[in-house]
JSON list of C-alpha atoms in Angstrom, two decimals:
[
{"chain": "A", "resi": 128, "resn": "MET", "atom": "CA", "xyz": [4.79, -4.85, 24.94]},
{"chain": "A", "resi": 129, "resn": "MET", "atom": "CA", "xyz": [4.95, -2.56, 21.94]},
{"chain": "A", "resi": 130, "resn": "ALA", "atom": "CA", "xyz": [1.88, -1.27, 20.09]},
{"chain": "A", "resi": 131, "resn": "PRO", "atom": "CA", "xyz": [1.60, -1.95, 16.37]},
{"chain": "A", "resi": 132, "resn": "HIS", "atom": "CA", "xyz": [2.70, 0.81, 14.02]},
{"chain": "A", "resi": 133, "resn": "SER", "atom": "CA", "xyz": [0.42, 3.84, 14.41]},
{"chain": "A", "resi": 134, "resn": "ASP", "atom": "CA", "xyz": [0.25, 4.67, 10.69]},
{"chain": "A", "resi": 135, "resn": "PRO", "atom": "CA", "xyz": [-2.56, 2.59, 9.09]},
{"chain": "A", "resi": 136, "resn": "ARG", "atom": "CA", "xyz": [-0.73, 2.56, 5.74]},
{"chain": "A", "resi": 137, "resn": "VAL", "atom": "CA", "xyz": [2.07, 0.60, 7.36]},
{"chain": "A", "resi": 138, "resn": "ALA", "atom": "CA", "xyz": [-0.20, -1.58, 9.49]},
{"chain": "A", "resi": 139, "resn": "GLN", "atom": "CA", "xyz": [-1.93, -2.82, 6.29]},
{"chain": "A", "resi": 140, "resn": "LYS", "atom": "CA", "xyz": [1.37, -4.28, 5.04]},
{"chain": "A", "resi": 141, "resn": "ARG", "atom": "CA", "xyz": [1.46, -7.12, 7.52]},
{"chain": "A", "resi": 142, "resn": "VAL", "atom": "CA", "xyz": [3.81, -9.74, 6.02]},
{"chain": "A", "resi": 143, "resn": "TRP", "atom": "CA", "xyz": [6.97, -9.54, 3.90]},
{"chain": "A", "resi": 144, "resn": "GLU", "atom": "CA", "xyz": [9.29, -12.17, 2.47]},
{"chain": "A", "resi": 145, "resn": "GLY", "atom": "CA", "xyz": [12.90, -11.70, 3.46]},
{"chain": "A", "resi": 146, "resn": "TYR", "atom": "CA", "xyz": [16.18, -13.41, 4.30]},
{"chain": "A", "resi": 147, "resn": "ALA", "atom": "CA", "xyz": [18.20, -13.66, 7.51]},
{"chain": "A", "resi": 148, "resn": "ARG", "atom": "CA", "xyz": [21.14, -15.39, 9.13]},
{"chain": "A", "resi": 149, "resn": "ALA", "atom": "CA", "xyz": [20.08, -18.32, 11.28]},
{"chain": "A", "resi": 150, "resn": "GLY", "atom": "CA", "xyz": [21.63, -18.28, 14.74]},
{"chain": "A", "resi": 151, "resn": "GLN", "atom": "CA", "xyz": [21.43, -20.79, 17.54]},
{"chain": "A", "resi": 152, "resn": "ALA", "atom": "CA", "xyz": [18.40, -19.17, 19.17]},
{"chain": "A", "resi": 153, "resn": "ALA", "atom": "CA", "xyz": [17.37, -16.31, 16.89]},
{"chain": "A", "resi": 154, "resn": "PHE", "atom": "CA", "xyz": [17.72, -14.86, 13.41]},
{"chain": "A", "resi": 155, "resn": "SER", "atom": "CA", "xyz": [19.95, -11.86, 12.77]},
{"chain": "A", "resi": 156, "resn": "GLY", "atom": "CA", "xyz": [20.35, -9.41, 9.94]},
{"chain": "A", "resi": 157, "resn": "ALA", "atom": "CA", "xyz": [16.82, -9.94, 8.62]},
{"chain": "A", "resi": 158, "resn": "THR", "atom": "CA", "xyz": [16.37, -8.06, 5.37]},
{"chain": "A", "resi": 159, "resn": "ILE", "atom": "CA", "xyz": [13.37, -7.36, 3.15]},
{"chain": "A", "resi": 160, "resn": "GLY", "atom": "CA", "xyz": [13.77, -6.76, -0.57]},
{"chain": "A", "resi": 161, "resn": "ILE", "atom": "CA", "xyz": [17.43, -7.71, -0.95]},
{"chain": "A", "resi": 162, "resn": "PRO", "atom": "CA", "xyz": [18.42, -8.40, -4.57]},
{"chain": "A", "resi": 163, "resn": "THR", "atom": "CA", "xyz": [18.78, -12.13, -5.28]},
{"chain": "A", "resi": 164, "resn": "GLU", "atom": "CA", "xyz": [22.44, -11.78, -6.28]},
{"chain": "A", "resi": 165, "resn": "SER", "atom": "CA", "xyz": [23.24, -10.19, -2.88]},
{"chain": "A", "resi": 166, "resn": "ILE", "atom": "CA", "xyz": [21.71, -12.85, -0.61]},
{"chain": "A", "resi": 167, "resn": "ALA", "atom": "CA", "xyz": [24.78, -15.11, -0.41]},
{"chain": "A", "resi": 168, "resn": "PHE", "atom": "CA", "xyz": [27.20, -12.16, -0.33]},
{"chain": "A", "resi": 169, "resn": "ALA", "atom": "CA", "xyz": [25.37, -10.79, 2.73]},
{"chain": "A", "resi": 170, "resn": "GLY", "atom": "CA", "xyz": [25.60, -14.18, 4.45]},
{"chain": "A", "resi": 171, "resn": "LEU", "atom": "CA", "xyz": [21.83, -14.60, 4.59]},
{"chain": "A", "resi": 172, "resn": "ASP", "atom": "CA", "xyz": [21.15, -18.32, 4.69]},
{"chain": "A", "resi": 173, "resn": "THR", "atom": "CA", "xyz": [17.48, -18.65, 5.61]},
{"chain": "A", "resi": 174, "resn": "ALA", "atom": "CA", "xyz": [14.28, -17.57, 3.88]},
{"chain": "A", "resi": 175, "resn": "VAL", "atom": "CA", "xyz": [11.99, -15.89, 6.44]},
{"chain": "A", "resi": 176, "resn": "LEU", "atom": "CA", "xyz": [8.61, -14.26, 6.77]},
{"chain": "A", "resi": 177, "resn": "ILE", "atom": "CA", "xyz": [8.57, -10.95, 8.64]},
{"chain": "A", "resi": 178, "resn": "SER", "atom": "CA", "xyz": [5.35, -9.54, 10.04]},
{"chain": "A", "resi": 179, "resn": "ILE", "atom": "CA", "xyz": [4.22, -6.70, 12.27]},
{"chain": "A", "resi": 180, "resn": "ASP", "atom": "CA", "xyz": [3.35, -8.31, 15.61]},
{"chain": "A", "resi": 181, "resn": "PRO", "atom": "CA", "xyz": [2.92, -6.38, 18.88]},
{"chain": "A", "resi": 182, "resn": "ALA", "atom": "CA", "xyz": [4.22, -9.43, 20.79]},
{"chain": "A", "resi": 183, "resn": "GLY", "atom": "CA", "xyz": [7.11, -10.09, 18.38]},
{"chain": "A", "resi": 184, "resn": "ALA", "atom": "CA", "xyz": [10.65, -10.54, 19.67]},
{"chain": "A", "resi": 185, "resn": "TYR", "atom": "CA", "xyz": [12.19, -8.51, 16.85]},
{"chain": "A", "resi": 186, "resn": "ARG", "atom": "CA", "xyz": [12.31, -4.77, 16.22]},
{"chain": "A", "resi": 187, "resn": "GLY", "atom": "CA", "xyz": [12.51, -2.79, 13.02]},
{"chain": "A", "resi": 188, "resn": "TRP", "atom": "CA", "xyz": [12.74, 0.88, 12.12]},
{"chain": "A", "resi": 189, "resn": "ILE", "atom": "CA", "xyz": [10.52, 2.97, 9.87]},
{"chain": "A", "resi": 190, "resn": "ALA", "atom": "CA", "xyz": [11.99, 6.40, 9.18]},
{"chain": "A", "resi": 191, "resn": "THR", "atom": "CA", "xyz": [9.83, 9.51, 9.24]},
{"chain": "A", "resi": 192, "resn": "GLY", "atom": "CA", "xyz": [8.81, 10.27, 5.67]},
{"chain": "A", "resi": 193, "resn": "ASP", "atom": "CA", "xyz": [9.15, 6.60, 4.69]},
{"chain": "A", "resi": 194, "resn": "GLU", "atom": "CA", "xyz": [5.93, 5.37, 6.27]},
{"chain": "A", "resi": 195, "resn": "ASP", "atom": "CA", "xyz": [5.07, 3.47, 3.07]},
{"chain": "A", "resi": 196, "resn": "ALA", "atom": "CA", "xyz": [8.42, 1.64, 3.12]},
{"chain": "A", "resi": 197, "resn": "VAL", "atom": "CA", "xyz": [9.19, -1.72, 4.68]},
{"chain": "A", "resi": 198, "resn": "PRO", "atom": "CA", "xyz": [10.86, -1.89, 8.10]},
{"chain": "A", "resi": 199, "resn": "THR", "atom": "CA", "xyz": [14.68, -1.73, 8.09]},
{"chain": "A", "resi": 200, "resn": "MET", "atom": "CA", "xyz": [17.37, -2.52, 10.67]},
{"chain": "A", "resi": 201, "resn": "ILE", "atom": "CA", "xyz": [15.49, -5.67, 11.71]},
{"chain": "A", "resi": 202, "resn": "GLU", "atom": "CA", "xyz": [17.14, -7.38, 14.68]},
{"chain": "A", "resi": 203, "resn": "HIS", "atom": "CA", "xyz": [16.17, -9.31, 17.79]},
{"chain": "A", "resi": 204, "resn": "HIS", "atom": "CA", "xyz": [15.04, -6.91, 20.51]},
{"chain": "A", "resi": 205, "resn": "LYS", "atom": "CA", "xyz": [18.08, -7.78, 22.64]},
{"chain": "A", "resi": 206, "resn": "ILE", "atom": "CA", "xyz": [20.50, -6.24, 20.13]},
{"chain": "A", "resi": 207, "resn": "PHE", "atom": "CA", "xyz": [18.31, -3.76, 18.22]},
{"chain": "A", "resi": 208, "resn": "GLU", "atom": "CA", "xyz": [19.37, -0.80, 20.38]},
{"chain": "A", "resi": 209, "resn": "VAL", "atom": "CA", "xyz": [23.03, -1.01, 19.31]},
{"chain": "A", "resi": 210, "resn": "ALA", "atom": "CA", "xyz": [22.03, 0.68, 16.04]},
{"chain": "A", "resi": 211, "resn": "PHE", "atom": "CA", "xyz": [21.22, 3.90, 17.94]},
{"chain": "A", "resi": 212, "resn": "PRO", "atom": "CA", "xyz": [24.08, 5.75, 19.68]},
{"chain": "A", "resi": 213, "resn": "TYR", "atom": "CA", "xyz": [21.64, 7.40, 22.13]},
{"chain": "A", "resi": 214, "resn": "GLY", "atom": "CA", "xyz": [18.92, 4.73, 22.05]},
{"chain": "A", "resi": 215, "resn": "SER", "atom": "CA", "xyz": [15.87, 4.36, 19.83]},
{"chain": "A", "resi": 216, "resn": "ALA", "atom": "CA", "xyz": [13.70, 6.33, 22.28]},
{"chain": "A", "resi": 217, "resn": "GLN", "atom": "CA", "xyz": [15.87, 9.39, 21.64]},
{"chain": "A", "resi": 218, "resn": "ALA", "atom": "CA", "xyz": [15.54, 8.95, 17.85]},
{"chain": "A", "resi": 219, "resn": "VAL", "atom": "CA", "xyz": [11.76, 8.57, 18.15]},
{"chain": "A", "resi": 220, "resn": "ALA", "atom": "CA", "xyz": [11.53, 11.65, 20.41]},
{"chain": "A", "resi": 221, "resn": "ALA", "atom": "CA", "xyz": [13.54, 13.61, 17.83]},
{"chain": "A", "resi": 222, "resn": "GLY", "atom": "CA", "xyz": [10.95, 12.70, 15.19]},
{"chain": "A", "resi": 223, "resn": "GLN", "atom": "CA", "xyz": [13.34, 10.60, 13.13]},
{"chain": "A", "resi": 224, "resn": "GLY", "atom": "CA", "xyz": [11.12, 7.54, 12.90]},
{"chain": "A", "resi": 225, "resn": "GLU", "atom": "CA", "xyz": [9.29, 4.80, 14.74]},
{"chain": "A", "resi": 226, "resn": "VAL", "atom": "CA", "xyz": [10.19, 1.39, 16.17]},
{"chain": "A", "resi": 227, "resn": "VAL", "atom": "CA", "xyz": [7.90, -1.48, 15.15]},
{"chain": "A", "resi": 228, "resn": "ALA", "atom": "CA", "xyz": [7.58, -4.87, 16.84]},
{"chain": "A", "resi": 229, "resn": "LEU", "atom": "CA", "xyz": [8.02, -7.76, 14.41]},
{"chain": "A", "resi": 230, "resn": "GLU", "atom": "CA", "xyz": [7.89, -11.52, 14.23]},
{"chain": "A", "resi": 231, "resn": "VAL", "atom": "CA", "xyz": [10.51, -13.29, 12.10]},
{"chain": "A", "resi": 232, "resn": "VAL", "atom": "CA", "xyz": [9.94, -16.96, 11.29]},
{"chain": "A", "resi": 233, "resn": "GLY", "atom": "CA", "xyz": [11.52, -19.40, 8.88]},
{"chain": "A", "resi": 234, "resn": "ASP", "atom": "CA", "xyz": [9.68, -19.84, 5.58]},
{"chain": "A", "resi": 235, "resn": "PRO", "atom": "CA", "xyz": [9.83, -23.53, 4.63]},
{"chain": "A", "resi": 236, "resn": "GLY", "atom": "CA", "xyz": [8.20, -22.77, 1.25]},
{"chain": "A", "resi": 237, "resn": "ARG", "atom": "CA", "xyz": [11.31, -20.92, 0.04]},
{"chain": "A", "resi": 238, "resn": "ARG", "atom": "CA", "xyz": [15.00, -21.72, 0.06]},
{"chain": "A", "resi": 239, "resn": "GLY", "atom": "CA", "xyz": [17.63, -19.49, 1.59]}
]
């Protein structure tokens, strides 16, 4: 299990509205802050809520120097590593950023 983000500035930002593609068992391509006119173009069909959660099944990336930014590259933990040619552990060890555990759930209060 992954610990929550170590930077308290990021840990305070617990929930974001976003969009994702709904799959059979999981969401993919979850994105925070996408412009409204780009949602359909990106194939994002479901409104979601994304939150930092140590037990979450999703992973996101926060780059070094962008600790105040929202997580990017949000994917289910089973495919998250494909974004890193040498694995996320190597990128973290090189000081490039930090992996955060996330929960992504559908948001019935908004339309995708």
